[in-house]
N, CA, C and O atoms as a DFTB+ gen file, in Angstrom:
704 C
 N C O
     1  1      36.345      44.682     -62.395
     2  2      36.510      43.651     -63.403
     3  2      35.515      42.512     -63.170
     4  3      34.937      41.984     -64.120
     5  1      35.316      42.130     -61.890
     6  2      34.376      41.049     -61.584
     7  2      32.954      41.428     -61.981
     8  3      32.207      40.603     -62.506
     9  1      32.589      42.672     -61.728
    10  2      31.251      43.131     -62.080
    11  2      31.071      43.079     -63.593
    12  3      30.015      42.674     -64.081
    13  1      32.085      43.483     -64.327
    14  2      32.022      43.430     -65.784
    15  2      31.858      41.991     -66.254
    16  3      31.022      41.715     -67.113
    17  1      32.645      41.071     -65.703
    18  2      32.574      39.665     -66.073
    19  2      31.205      39.092     -65.731
    20  3      30.611      38.380     -66.540
    21  1      30.700      39.398     -64.535
    22  2      29.383      38.911     -64.131
    23  2      28.294      39.465     -65.049
    24  3      27.401      38.731     -65.471
    25  1      28.370      40.741     -65.352
    26  2      27.398      41.370     -66.254
    27  2      27.453      40.724     -67.631
    28  3      26.413      40.450     -68.230
    29  1      28.653      40.480     -68.134
    30  2      28.819      39.858     -69.431
    31  2      28.226      38.448     -69.443
    32  3      27.519      38.076     -70.380
    33  1      28.516      37.667     -68.403
    34  2      27.981      36.306     -68.327
    35  2      26.461      36.299     -68.248
    36  3      25.814      35.469     -68.887
    37  1      25.888      37.206     -67.480
    38  2      24.424      37.300     -67.402
    39  2      23.829      37.702     -68.747
    40  3      22.780      37.191     -69.141
    41  1      24.482      38.600     -69.442
    42  2      24.014      39.016     -70.760
    43  2      24.034      37.843     -71.736
    44  3      23.065      37.615     -72.460
    45  1      25.141      37.101     -71.754
    46  2      25.267      35.951     -72.650
    47  2      24.212      34.898     -72.300
    48  3      23.558      34.352     -73.189
    49  1      24.050      34.617     -71.018
    50  2      23.042      33.631     -70.597
    51  2      21.642      34.090     -70.976
    52  3      20.830      33.292     -71.446
    53  1      21.357      35.363     -70.777
    54  2      20.048      35.900     -71.134
    55  2      19.798      35.836     -72.628
    56  3      18.700      35.488     -73.061
    57  1      20.806      36.170     -73.420
    58  2      20.661      36.123     -74.873
    59  2      20.455      34.692     -75.344
    60  3      19.636      34.443     -76.229
    61  1      21.186      33.752     -74.766
    62  2      21.031      32.353     -75.131
    63  2      19.635      31.859     -74.770
    64  3      18.984      31.202     -75.582
    65  1      19.173      32.164     -73.575
    66  2      17.837      31.757     -73.156
    67  2      16.783      32.415     -74.033
    68  3      15.807      31.773     -74.422
    69  1      16.972      33.681     -74.342
    70  2      16.024      34.388     -75.200
    71  2      15.928      33.759     -76.574
    72  3      14.829      33.625     -77.114
    73  1      17.043      33.374     -77.146
    74  2      17.031      32.711     -78.450
    75  2      16.338      31.368     -78.365
    76  3      15.617      30.987     -79.286
    77  1      16.540      30.648     -77.287
    78  2      15.903      29.355     -77.097
    79  2      14.391      29.510     -77.023
    80  3      13.651      28.743     -77.639
    81  1      13.938      30.501     -76.270
    82  2      12.510      30.742     -76.155
    83  2      11.930      31.130     -77.508
    84  3      10.849      30.666     -77.870
    85  1      12.634      31.975     -78.262
    86  2      12.149      32.380     -79.580
    87  2      12.023      31.198     -80.524
    88  3      11.139      31.187     -81.381
    89  1      12.890      30.202     -80.385
    90  2      12.816      29.010     -81.218
    91  2      11.528      28.245     -80.991
    92  3      11.096      27.490     -81.863
    93  1      10.911      28.422     -79.845
    94  2       9.722      27.659     -79.498
    95  2       8.485      28.538     -79.402
    96  3       7.613      28.300     -78.566
    97  1       8.408      29.543     -80.248
    98  2       7.241      30.402     -80.344
    99  2       6.097      29.593     -80.959
   100  3       6.252      29.006     -82.030
   101  1       4.960      29.564     -80.284
   102  2       3.855      28.714     -80.722
   103  2       3.367      29.024     -82.129
   104  3       3.128      28.100     -82.907
   105  1       3.215      30.275     -82.474
   106  2       2.717      30.577     -83.818
   107  2       3.714      30.113     -84.880
   108  3       3.313      29.673     -85.958
   109  1       5.008      30.210     -84.580
   110  2       6.021      29.717     -85.519
   111  2       6.027      28.189     -85.576
   112  3       6.170      27.603     -86.649
   113  1       5.871      27.549     -84.417
   114  2       5.837      26.081     -84.404
   115  2       4.653      25.553     -85.201
   116  3       4.764      24.541     -85.893
   117  1       3.533      26.231     -85.103
   118  2       2.357      25.810     -85.884
   119  2       2.665      25.847     -87.372
   120  3       2.339      24.908     -88.098
   121  1       3.283      26.914     -87.825
   122  2       3.648      27.044     -89.240
   123  2       4.648      25.966     -89.636
   124  3       4.528      25.343     -90.690
   125  1       5.639      25.759     -88.770
   126  2       6.658      24.761     -89.077
   127  2       6.060      23.356     -89.116
   128  3       6.442      22.538     -89.953
   129  1       5.138      23.083     -88.224
   130  2       4.485      21.766     -88.229
   131  2       3.705      21.558     -89.520
   132  3       3.806      20.503     -90.147
   133  1       2.930      22.557     -89.917
   134  2       2.148      22.424     -91.149
   135  2       3.064      22.216     -92.352
   136  3       2.757      21.418     -93.238
   137  1       4.186      22.932     -92.384
   138  2       5.151      22.749     -93.473
   139  2       5.803      21.371     -93.382
   140  3       6.005      20.711     -94.401
   141  1       6.129      20.941     -92.179
   142  2       6.793      19.649     -91.973
   143  2       5.916      18.491     -92.418
   144  3       6.420      17.464     -92.873
   145  1       4.613      18.652     -92.288
   146  2       3.715      17.562     -92.679
   147  2       3.632      17.416     -94.196
   148  3       3.128      16.409     -94.691
   149  1       4.122      18.413     -94.939
   150  2       4.041      18.394     -96.400
   151  2       5.386      18.200     -97.109
   152  3       5.425      17.827     -98.282
   153  1       6.486      18.456     -96.392
   154  2       7.791      18.488     -97.053
   155  2       8.843      17.805     -96.179
   156  3       8.965      18.119     -94.995
   157  1       9.588      16.889     -96.749
   158  2      10.556      16.118     -95.961
   159  2      11.673      16.988     -95.392
   160  3      12.092      16.782     -94.253
   161  1      12.159      17.953     -96.163
   162  2      13.231      18.815     -95.651
   163  2      12.730      19.654     -94.474
   164  3      13.421      19.795     -93.465
   165  1      11.531      20.206     -94.610
   166  2      10.926      20.966     -93.505
   167  2      10.678      20.039     -92.318
   168  3      10.821      20.446     -91.165
   169  1      10.308      18.796     -92.602
   170  2      10.094      17.814     -91.533
   171  2      11.368      17.524     -90.760
   172  3      11.353      17.436     -89.532
   173  1      12.447      17.379     -91.469
   174  2      13.733      17.113     -90.814
   175  2      14.184      18.317     -89.989
   176  3      14.700      18.160     -88.883
   177  1      13.987      19.506     -90.528
   178  2      14.356      20.718     -89.788
   179  2      13.504      20.876     -88.529
   180  3      14.011      21.232     -87.465
   181  1      12.226      20.612     -88.660
   182  2      11.314      20.701     -87.522
   183  2      11.700      19.672     -86.451
   184  3      11.709      19.981     -85.259
   185  1      12.012      18.469     -86.879
   186  2      12.431      17.419     -85.945
   187  2      13.713      17.830     -85.226
   188  3      13.835      17.647     -84.014
   189  1      14.658      18.379     -85.965
   190  2      15.923      18.803     -85.359
   191  2      15.690      19.882     -84.311
   192  3      16.260      19.826     -83.221
   193  1      14.859      20.859     -84.634
   194  2      14.533      21.921     -83.686
   195  2      13.894      21.348     -82.424
   196  3      14.295      21.685     -81.310
   197  1      12.910      20.493     -82.600
   198  2      12.167      19.986     -81.451
   199  2      12.932      18.916     -80.670
   200  3      12.659      18.708     -79.488
   201  1      13.869      18.247     -81.301
   202  2      14.645      17.238     -80.568
   203  2      15.510      17.882     -79.493
   204  3      15.910      17.223     -78.534
   205  1      15.799      19.168     -79.653
   206  2      16.572      19.895     -78.644
   207  2      15.722      20.345     -77.462
   208  3      16.265      20.772     -76.443
   209  1      14.412      20.259     -77.579
   210  2      13.528      20.738     -76.513
   211  2      13.519      19.732     -75.363
   212  3      13.218      18.555     -75.561
   213  1      13.849      20.201     -74.167
   214  2      13.954      19.313     -72.999
   215  2      13.027      19.715     -71.856
   216  3      12.970      19.022     -70.840
   217  1      12.305      20.815     -72.003
   218  2      11.447      21.305     -70.918
   219  2      10.153      20.500     -70.842
   220  3       9.970      19.533     -71.581
   221  1       9.265      20.904     -69.951
   222  2       8.027      20.160     -69.718
   223  2       6.776      21.014     -69.942
   224  3       5.765      20.796     -69.274
   225  1       6.820      21.977     -70.862
   226  2       5.634      22.752     -71.216
   227  2       4.758      21.835     -72.091
   228  3       5.193      21.442     -73.173
   229  1       3.542      21.487     -71.653
   230  2       2.737      20.473     -72.345
   231  2       2.499      20.721     -73.834
   232  3       2.623      19.789     -74.629
   233  1       2.165      21.937     -74.232
   234  2       1.902      22.192     -75.652
   235  2       3.184      22.031     -76.464
   236  3       3.162      21.466     -77.558
   237  1       4.282      22.518     -75.941
   238  2       5.557      22.363     -76.653
   239  2       5.969      20.893     -76.702
   240  3       6.553      20.441     -77.687
   241  1       5.668      20.160     -75.651
   242  2       5.928      18.718     -75.674
   243  2       5.119      18.048     -76.785
   244  3       5.606      17.133     -77.449
   245  1       3.881      18.507     -76.983
   246  2       3.044      17.953     -78.053
   247  2       3.666      18.228     -79.421
   248  3       3.591      17.388     -80.317
   249  1       4.274      19.393     -79.582
   250  2       4.959      19.673     -80.848
   251  2       6.204      18.803     -80.998
   252  3       6.556      18.400     -82.107
   253  1       6.858      18.520     -79.897
   254  2       7.990      17.584     -79.961
   255  2       7.483      16.200     -80.378
   256  3       8.104      15.522     -81.196
   257  1       6.356      15.796     -79.807
   258  2       5.771      14.494     -80.150
   259  2       5.394      14.431     -81.627
   260  3       5.657      13.435     -82.301
   261  1       4.784      15.492     -82.117
   262  2       4.370      15.493     -83.515
   263  2       5.578      15.544     -84.449
   264  3       5.507      15.056     -85.577
   265  1       6.682      16.129     -83.993
   266  2       7.898      16.132     -84.821
   267  2       8.456      14.711     -84.946
   268  3       8.987      14.333     -85.991
   269  1       8.332      13.934     -83.874
   270  2       8.749      12.518     -83.938
   271  2       7.899      11.763     -84.959
   272  3       8.419      11.003     -85.776
   273  1       6.593      11.982     -84.900
   274  2       5.693      11.297     -85.828
   275  2       5.947      11.741     -87.269
   276  3       5.856      10.938     -88.198
   277  1       6.260      13.000     -87.443
   278  2       6.563      13.503     -88.782
   279  2       7.802      12.819     -89.343
   280  3       7.853      12.491     -90.528
   281  1       8.787      12.606     -88.500
   282  2       9.993      11.906     -88.963
   283  2       9.671      10.472     -89.377
   284  3      10.281       9.935     -90.301
   285  1       8.714       9.860     -88.692
   286  2       8.319       8.507     -89.077
   287  2       7.817       8.481     -90.519
   288  3       7.975       7.484     -91.225
   289  1       7.226       9.562     -90.937
   290  2       6.725       9.671     -92.311
   291  2       7.867       9.695     -93.324
   292  3       7.709       9.221     -94.448
   293  1       9.014      10.245     -92.931
   294  2      10.087      10.479     -93.890
   295  2      11.244       9.492     -93.833
   296  3      12.104       9.522     -94.714
   297  1      11.298       8.625     -92.838
   298  2      12.356       7.609     -92.830
   299  2      11.846       6.377     -93.578
   300  3      10.642       6.119     -93.594
   301  1      12.726       5.635     -94.180
   302  2      12.292       4.489     -94.981
   303  2      12.315       3.182     -94.190
   304  3      11.555       2.263     -94.494
   305  1      13.175       3.093     -93.187
   306  2      13.340       1.864     -92.414
   307  2      12.131       1.633     -91.498
   308  3      11.822       2.487     -90.667
   309  1      11.448       0.499     -91.636
   310  2      10.261       0.236     -90.803
   311  2      10.560       0.273     -89.299
   312  3       9.733       0.738     -88.515
   313  1      11.720      -0.207     -88.902
   314  2      12.091      -0.163     -87.488
   315  2      12.179       1.282     -87.010
   316  3      11.687       1.611     -85.931
   317  1      12.800       2.141     -87.806
   318  2      12.917       3.558     -87.446
   319  2      11.554       4.251     -87.421
   320  3      11.298       5.095     -86.563
   321  1      10.682       3.891     -88.367
   322  2       9.322       4.446     -88.369
   323  2       8.624       4.119     -87.052
   324  3       8.051       4.998     -86.409
   325  1       8.676       2.848     -86.658
   326  2       8.020       2.415     -85.429
   327  2       8.649       3.066     -84.206
   328  3       7.946       3.442     -83.267
   329  1       9.957       3.198     -84.213
   330  2      10.659       3.846     -83.099
   331  2      10.180       5.288     -82.927
   332  3       9.900       5.719     -81.808
   333  1      10.087       6.030     -84.026
   334  2       9.609       7.416     -83.959
   335  2       8.155       7.483     -83.491
   336  3       7.800       8.349     -82.692
   337  1       7.317       6.574     -83.983
   338  2       5.909       6.580     -83.577
   339  2       5.748       6.249     -82.095
   340  3       4.924       6.857     -81.411
   341  1       6.515       5.306     -81.602
   342  2       6.433       4.967     -80.173
   343  2       6.935       6.115     -79.302
   344  3       6.366       6.395     -78.247
   345  1       7.992       6.772     -79.743
   346  2       8.507       7.927     -79.004
   347  2       7.464       9.039     -78.999
   348  3       7.241       9.687     -77.977
   349  1       6.836       9.251     -80.131
   350  2       5.774      10.250     -80.241
   351  2       4.644       9.938     -79.265
   352  3       4.176      10.825     -78.552
   353  1       4.209       8.692     -79.230
   354  2       3.119       8.284     -78.340
   355  2       3.486       8.517     -76.874
   356  3       2.651       8.968     -76.090
   357  1       4.709       8.216     -76.511
   358  2       5.147       8.402     -75.120
   359  2       5.161       9.884     -74.734
   360  3       4.748      10.246     -73.632
   361  1       5.632      10.728     -75.634
   362  2       5.666      12.165     -75.351
   363  2       4.249      12.724     -75.277
   364  3       3.942      13.531     -74.399
   365  1       3.393      12.299     -76.193
   366  2       1.995      12.740     -76.142
   367  2       1.338      12.334     -74.821
   368  3       0.603      13.115     -74.217
   369  1       1.607      11.131     -74.390
   370  2       1.019      10.646     -73.136
   371  2       1.399      11.559     -71.971
   372  3       0.558      11.921     -71.149
   373  1       2.661      11.920     -71.917
   374  2       3.127      12.802     -70.845
   375  2       2.511      14.199     -70.962
   376  3       2.119      14.792     -69.956
   377  1       2.427      14.723     -72.184
   378  2       1.845      16.055     -72.390
   379  2       0.377      16.079     -71.969
   380  3      -0.072      17.033     -71.332
   381  1      -0.360      15.048     -72.317
   382  2      -1.784      14.980     -71.957
   383  2      -1.945      14.847     -70.446
   384  3      -2.862      15.432     -69.870
   385  1      -1.080      14.096     -69.810
   386  2      -1.153      13.977     -68.350
   387  2      -0.913      15.330     -67.677
   388  3      -1.525      15.633     -66.653
   389  1      -0.036      16.130     -68.245
   390  2       0.269      17.434     -67.663
   391  2      -0.846      18.455     -67.905
   392  3      -1.086      19.322     -67.065
   393  1      -1.522      18.354     -69.044
   394  2      -2.578      19.324     -69.377
   395  2      -3.662      18.620     -70.198
   396  3      -3.710      18.733     -71.423
   397  1      -4.515      17.903     -69.498
   398  2      -5.473      16.995     -70.117
   399  2      -6.528      17.659     -70.995
   400  3      -6.992      17.032     -71.948
   401  1      -6.917      18.869     -70.724
   402  2      -8.018      19.478     -71.466
   403  2      -7.554      20.453     -72.545
   404  3      -8.377      21.195     -73.081
   405  1      -6.293      20.476     -72.875
   406  2      -5.795      21.409     -73.878
   407  2      -6.169      20.910     -75.277
   408  3      -5.710      19.848     -75.696
   409  1      -7.000      21.668     -76.000
   410  2      -7.451      21.205     -77.313
   411  2      -6.327      21.103     -78.347
   412  3      -6.398      20.267     -79.248
   413  1      -5.307      21.929     -78.231
   414  2      -4.219      21.873     -79.205
   415  2      -3.430      20.571     -79.069
   416  3      -3.040      19.969     -80.070
   417  1      -3.199      20.144     -77.843
   418  2      -2.498      18.877     -77.621
   419  2      -3.318      17.728     -78.207
   420  3      -2.781      16.866     -78.903
   421  1      -4.607      17.722     -77.923
   422  2      -5.479      16.659     -78.438
   423  2      -5.557      16.700     -79.958
   424  3      -5.580      15.653     -80.606
   425  1      -5.597      17.888     -80.527
   426  2      -5.637      18.007     -81.986
   427  2      -4.369      17.432     -82.610
   428  3      -4.439      16.672     -83.577
   429  1      -3.225      17.789     -82.066
   430  2      -1.967      17.284     -82.616
   431  2      -1.901      15.768     -82.521
   432  3      -1.480      15.097     -83.463
   433  1      -2.320      15.230     -81.372
   434  2      -2.304      13.770     -81.226
   435  2      -3.285      13.130     -82.196
   436  3      -2.991      12.083     -82.774
   437  1      -4.449      13.748     -82.381
   438  2      -5.438      13.219     -83.324
   439  2      -4.875      13.174     -84.739
   440  3      -5.065      12.193     -85.458
   441  1      -4.174      14.249     -85.143
   442  2      -3.619      14.290     -86.503
   443  2      -2.601      13.177     -86.724
   444  3      -2.438      12.691     -87.843
   445  1      -1.932      12.786     -85.678
   446  2      -0.965      11.691     -85.798
   447  2      -1.695      10.347     -85.785
   448  3      -1.532       9.534     -86.695
   449  1      -2.490      10.125     -84.760
   450  2      -3.114       8.814     -84.585
   451  2      -4.074       8.459     -85.718
   452  3      -4.255       7.282     -86.030
   453  1      -4.679       9.448     -86.325
   454  2      -5.620       9.163     -87.417
   455  2      -4.918       8.475     -88.584
   456  3      -5.522       7.655     -89.276
   457  1      -3.656       8.801     -88.804
   458  2      -2.933       8.261     -89.954
   459  2      -2.027       7.079     -89.622
   460  3      -1.421       6.497     -90.521
   461  1      -1.930       6.723     -88.361
   462  2      -1.122       5.561     -87.978
   463  2      -1.931       4.295     -88.269
   464  3      -3.104       4.222     -87.904
   465  1      -1.330       3.309     -88.913
   466  2      -2.070       2.066     -89.170
   467  2      -2.619       1.469     -87.866
   468  3      -1.899       1.372     -86.872
   469  1      -3.876       1.076     -87.878
   470  2      -4.559       0.600     -86.665
   471  2      -3.901      -0.651     -86.070
   472  3      -3.937      -0.848     -84.855
   473  1      -3.306      -1.492     -86.913
   474  2      -2.705      -2.721     -86.408
   475  2      -1.490      -2.468     -85.506
   476  3      -1.028      -3.386     -84.828
   477  1      -0.972      -1.244     -85.491
   478  2       0.147      -0.915     -84.603
   479  2      -0.319      -0.635     -83.177
   480  3       0.502      -0.524     -82.267
   481  1      -1.628      -0.520     -82.979
   482  2      -2.208      -0.235     -81.656
   483  2      -1.639       1.048     -81.036
   484  3      -1.378       1.104     -79.834
   485  1      -1.454       2.059     -81.858
   486  2      -0.967       3.348     -81.388
   487  2      -1.993       4.451     -81.663
   488  3      -1.656       5.635     -81.700
   489  1      -3.251       4.040     -81.855
   490  2      -4.309       4.999     -82.185
   491  2      -5.481       4.888     -81.216
   492  3      -6.637       4.973     -81.629
   493  1      -5.198       4.706     -79.964
   494  2      -6.243       4.456     -78.978
   495  2      -6.941       5.672     -78.415
   496  3      -7.808       5.535     -77.552
   497  1      -6.588       6.863     -78.880
   498  2      -7.154       8.077     -78.284
   499  2      -8.009       8.876     -79.246
   500  3      -8.366      10.015     -78.947
   501  1      -8.345       8.314     -80.384
   502  2      -9.054       9.073     -81.410
   503  2     -10.393       9.627     -80.915
   504  3     -10.689      10.804     -81.124
   505  1     -11.186       8.807     -80.274
   506  2     -12.510       9.256     -79.807
   507  2     -12.370      10.340     -78.740
   508  3     -13.074      11.349     -78.779
   509  1     -11.472      10.134     -77.802
   510  2     -11.236      11.130     -76.741
   511  2     -10.749      12.452     -77.330
   512  3     -11.244      13.520     -76.971
   513  1      -9.784      12.372     -78.227
   514  2      -9.229      13.584     -78.830
   515  2     -10.280      14.308     -79.664
   516  3     -10.394      15.532     -79.604
   517  1     -11.030      13.562     -80.425
   518  2     -12.064      14.160     -81.264
   519  2     -13.096      14.896     -80.426
   520  3     -13.532      15.984     -80.802
   521  1     -13.491      14.327     -79.305
   522  2     -14.462      14.981     -78.424
   523  2     -13.910      16.303     -77.897
   524  3     -14.612      17.314     -77.911
   525  1     -12.671      16.305     -77.435
   526  2     -12.057      17.534     -76.925
   527  2     -11.976      18.580     -78.040
   528  3     -12.262      19.756     -77.813
   529  1     -11.592      18.158     -79.228
   530  2     -11.467      19.079     -80.363
   531  2     -12.823      19.690     -80.703
   532  3     -12.950      20.910     -80.806
   533  1     -13.829      18.843     -80.875
   534  2     -15.157      19.343     -81.251
   535  2     -15.739      20.242     -80.165
   536  3     -16.315      21.288     -80.463
   537  1     -15.589      19.837     -78.917
   538  2     -16.094      20.668     -77.812
   539  2     -15.407      22.029     -77.788
   540  3     -16.058      23.050     -77.564
   541  1     -14.103      22.049     -78.015
   542  2     -13.375      23.322     -77.974
   543  2     -13.744      24.210     -79.155
   544  3     -13.806      25.431     -79.015
   545  1     -13.987      23.613     -80.309
   546  2     -14.396      24.413     -81.461
   547  2     -15.796      24.991     -81.251
   548  3     -16.058      26.137     -81.616
   549  1     -16.680      24.209     -80.673
   550  2     -18.034      24.702     -80.384
   551  2     -18.000      25.823     -79.344
   552  3     -18.847      26.716     -79.374
   553  1     -17.041      25.788     -78.436
   554  2     -16.934      26.788     -77.372
   555  2     -16.099      28.002     -77.784
   556  3     -16.000      28.971     -77.031
   557  1     -15.508      27.953     -78.955
   558  2     -14.637      29.057     -79.391
   559  2     -15.424      30.359     -79.397
   560  3     -16.570      30.356     -79.847
   561  1     -14.881      31.453     -78.930
   562  2     -13.504      31.743     -78.532
   563  2     -13.216      31.477     -77.054
   564  3     -12.093      31.694     -76.598
   565  1     -14.207      31.016     -76.307
   566  2     -14.013      30.777     -74.875
   567  2     -13.101      29.578     -74.596
   568  3     -12.691      29.370     -73.454
   569  1     -12.787      28.802     -75.610
   570  2     -11.953      27.614     -75.422
   571  2     -10.484      27.949     -75.242
   572  3      -9.699      27.110     -74.800
   573  1     -10.107      29.190     -75.587
   574  2      -8.725      29.602     -75.382
   575  2      -7.821      29.400     -76.572
   576  3      -6.654      29.790     -76.518
   577  1      -8.309      28.804     -77.647
   578  2      -7.460      28.646     -78.829
   579  2      -7.631      29.863     -79.734
   580  3      -8.707      30.457     -79.802
   581  1      -6.573      30.215     -80.413
   582  2      -6.624      31.389     -81.287
   583  2      -7.575      31.136     -82.443
   584  3      -7.843      29.990     -82.803
   585  1      -8.074      32.205     -83.014
   586  2      -9.004      32.086     -84.137
   587  2      -8.348      31.409     -85.322
   588  3      -8.961      30.555     -85.964
   589  1      -7.113      31.775     -85.624
   590  2      -6.414      31.148     -86.752
   591  2      -6.248      29.644     -86.546
   592  3      -6.476      28.853     -87.461
   593  1      -5.854      29.264     -85.344
   594  2      -5.649      27.843     -85.081
   595  2      -6.984      27.111     -85.034
   596  3      -7.067      25.954     -85.448
   597  1      -8.029      27.765     -84.537
   598  2      -9.366      27.162     -84.539
   599  2      -9.810      26.885     -85.973
   600  3     -10.402      25.842     -86.252
   601  1      -9.527      27.811     -86.875
   602  2      -9.860      27.593     -88.295
   603  2      -9.088      26.402     -88.859
   604  3      -9.642      25.572     -89.580
   605  1      -7.807      26.333     -88.520
   606  2      -6.980      25.211     -88.993
   607  2      -7.544      23.891     -88.482
   608  3      -7.656      22.918     -89.228
   609  1      -7.896      23.873     -87.205
   610  2      -8.457      22.649     -86.621
   611  2      -9.779      22.289     -87.300
   612  3      -9.997      21.137     -87.677
   613  1     -10.658      23.282     -87.451
   614  2     -11.960      23.019     -88.064
   615  2     -11.791      22.525     -89.499
   616  3     -12.428      21.552     -89.901
   617  1     -10.942      23.187     -90.263
   618  2     -10.737      22.793     -91.658
   619  2     -10.207      21.370     -91.759
   620  3     -10.623      20.608     -92.632
   621  1      -9.298      21.017     -90.874
   622  2      -8.768      19.648     -90.870
   623  2      -9.871      18.648     -90.543
   624  3      -9.987      17.610     -91.194
   625  1     -10.667      18.955     -89.549
   626  2     -11.721      18.027     -89.127
   627  2     -12.790      17.859     -90.202
   628  3     -13.471      16.834     -90.238
   629  1     -12.946      18.846     -91.073
   630  2     -13.933      18.767     -92.151
   631  2     -13.452      17.951     -93.339
   632  3     -14.252      17.598     -94.205
   633  1     -12.163      17.645     -93.400
   634  2     -11.635      16.879     -94.524
   635  2     -11.749      15.387     -94.264
   636  3     -11.824      14.938     -93.120
   637  1     -11.760      14.649     -95.328
   638  2     -11.730      13.182     -95.318
   639  2     -12.761      12.600     -94.365
   640  3     -13.892      13.079     -94.283
   641  1     -12.362      11.579     -93.657
   642  2     -13.302      10.875     -92.772
   643  2     -13.043      11.158     -91.297
   644  3     -13.246      10.289     -90.449
   645  1     -12.596      12.364     -90.993
   646  2     -12.294      12.709     -89.609
   647  2     -13.547      12.831     -88.754
   648  3     -13.499      12.594     -87.547
   649  1     -14.655      13.195     -89.362
   650  2     -15.906      13.391     -88.629
   651  2     -17.061      12.764     -89.397
   652  3     -16.969      12.504     -90.597
   653  1     -18.149      12.529     -88.671
   654  2     -19.375      12.073     -89.321
   655  2     -20.004      13.260     -90.048
   656  3     -19.602      14.404     -89.837
   657  1     -20.978      12.990     -90.893
   658  2     -21.666      14.079     -91.602
   659  2     -22.371      15.012     -90.626
   660  3     -22.401      16.225     -90.835
   661  1     -22.930      14.459     -89.576
   662  2     -23.593      15.285     -88.568
   663  2     -22.589      16.205     -87.864
   664  3     -22.870      17.383     -87.644
   665  1     -21.435      15.669     -87.517
   666  2     -20.391      16.486     -86.884
   667  2     -19.885      17.570     -87.836
   668  3     -19.622      18.699     -87.422
   669  1     -19.751      17.212     -89.116
   670  2     -19.298      18.192     -90.104
   671  2     -20.318      19.316     -90.249
   672  3     -19.951      20.482     -90.390
   673  1     -21.583      18.962     -90.215
   674  2     -22.627      19.983     -90.329
   675  2     -22.530      20.947     -89.143
   676  3     -22.636      22.161     -89.318
   677  1     -22.331      20.412     -87.946
   678  2     -22.183      21.252     -86.755
   679  2     -20.938      22.133     -86.859
   680  3     -20.975      23.301     -86.472
   681  1     -19.840      21.587     -87.375
   682  2     -18.608      22.367     -87.519
   683  2     -18.778      23.492     -88.540
   684  3     -18.270      24.596     -88.344
   685  1     -19.495      23.207     -89.627
   686  2     -19.704      24.244     -90.650
   687  2     -20.529      25.414     -90.113
   688  3     -20.413      26.540     -90.598
   689  1     -21.354      25.140     -89.119
   690  2     -22.216      26.208     -88.573
   691  2     -21.484      27.097     -87.569
   692  3     -22.011      28.134     -87.166
   693  1     -20.282      26.705     -87.164
   694  2     -19.518      27.489     -86.189
   695  2     -18.883      28.683     -86.881
   696  3     -18.198      28.537     -87.894
   697  1     -19.111      29.842     -86.337
   698  2     -18.539      31.071     -86.893
   699  2     -17.150      31.293     -86.303
   700  3     -17.006      31.648     -85.133
   701  1     -16.148      31.082     -87.120
   702  2     -14.767      31.293     -86.670
   703  2     -14.119      32.289     -87.611
   704  3     -12.948      32.630     -87.439
């Protein structure tokens, strides 16, 4: 009976852990983040999913940080907006300290900081993040980012005023 109970408990624990890991699949998180940036309901769902994340995997922490920033977009109260942005900045800081050269972390932080009003003083990493992003795109596929995500990063950097014309020309010449 004890063996059965122990086996059952291990099975339940394994299934629970397995479901938790599946919730934080990077390719799914990327899709959810892109949807969250466009739709408030998707943003709230993404925030809810990531608010449960308590581990210290740097890339997943960056997605938790970006979920905080996404919520700032959808709440109306200025105090709550600032609270989410500050929480996002703190999580990003920790993620970057854990894995400083990861282009995905820098890209996510760049996407947030680029749109934060400058007077809040929460956009101090734009130049650093942009350099890591551009360097990793130029080094692709040796940079370690997937081709699909490299395309997403490149396409984002080519829009609006994210890069200079010279940088955009260099990005357009990269075969991804």
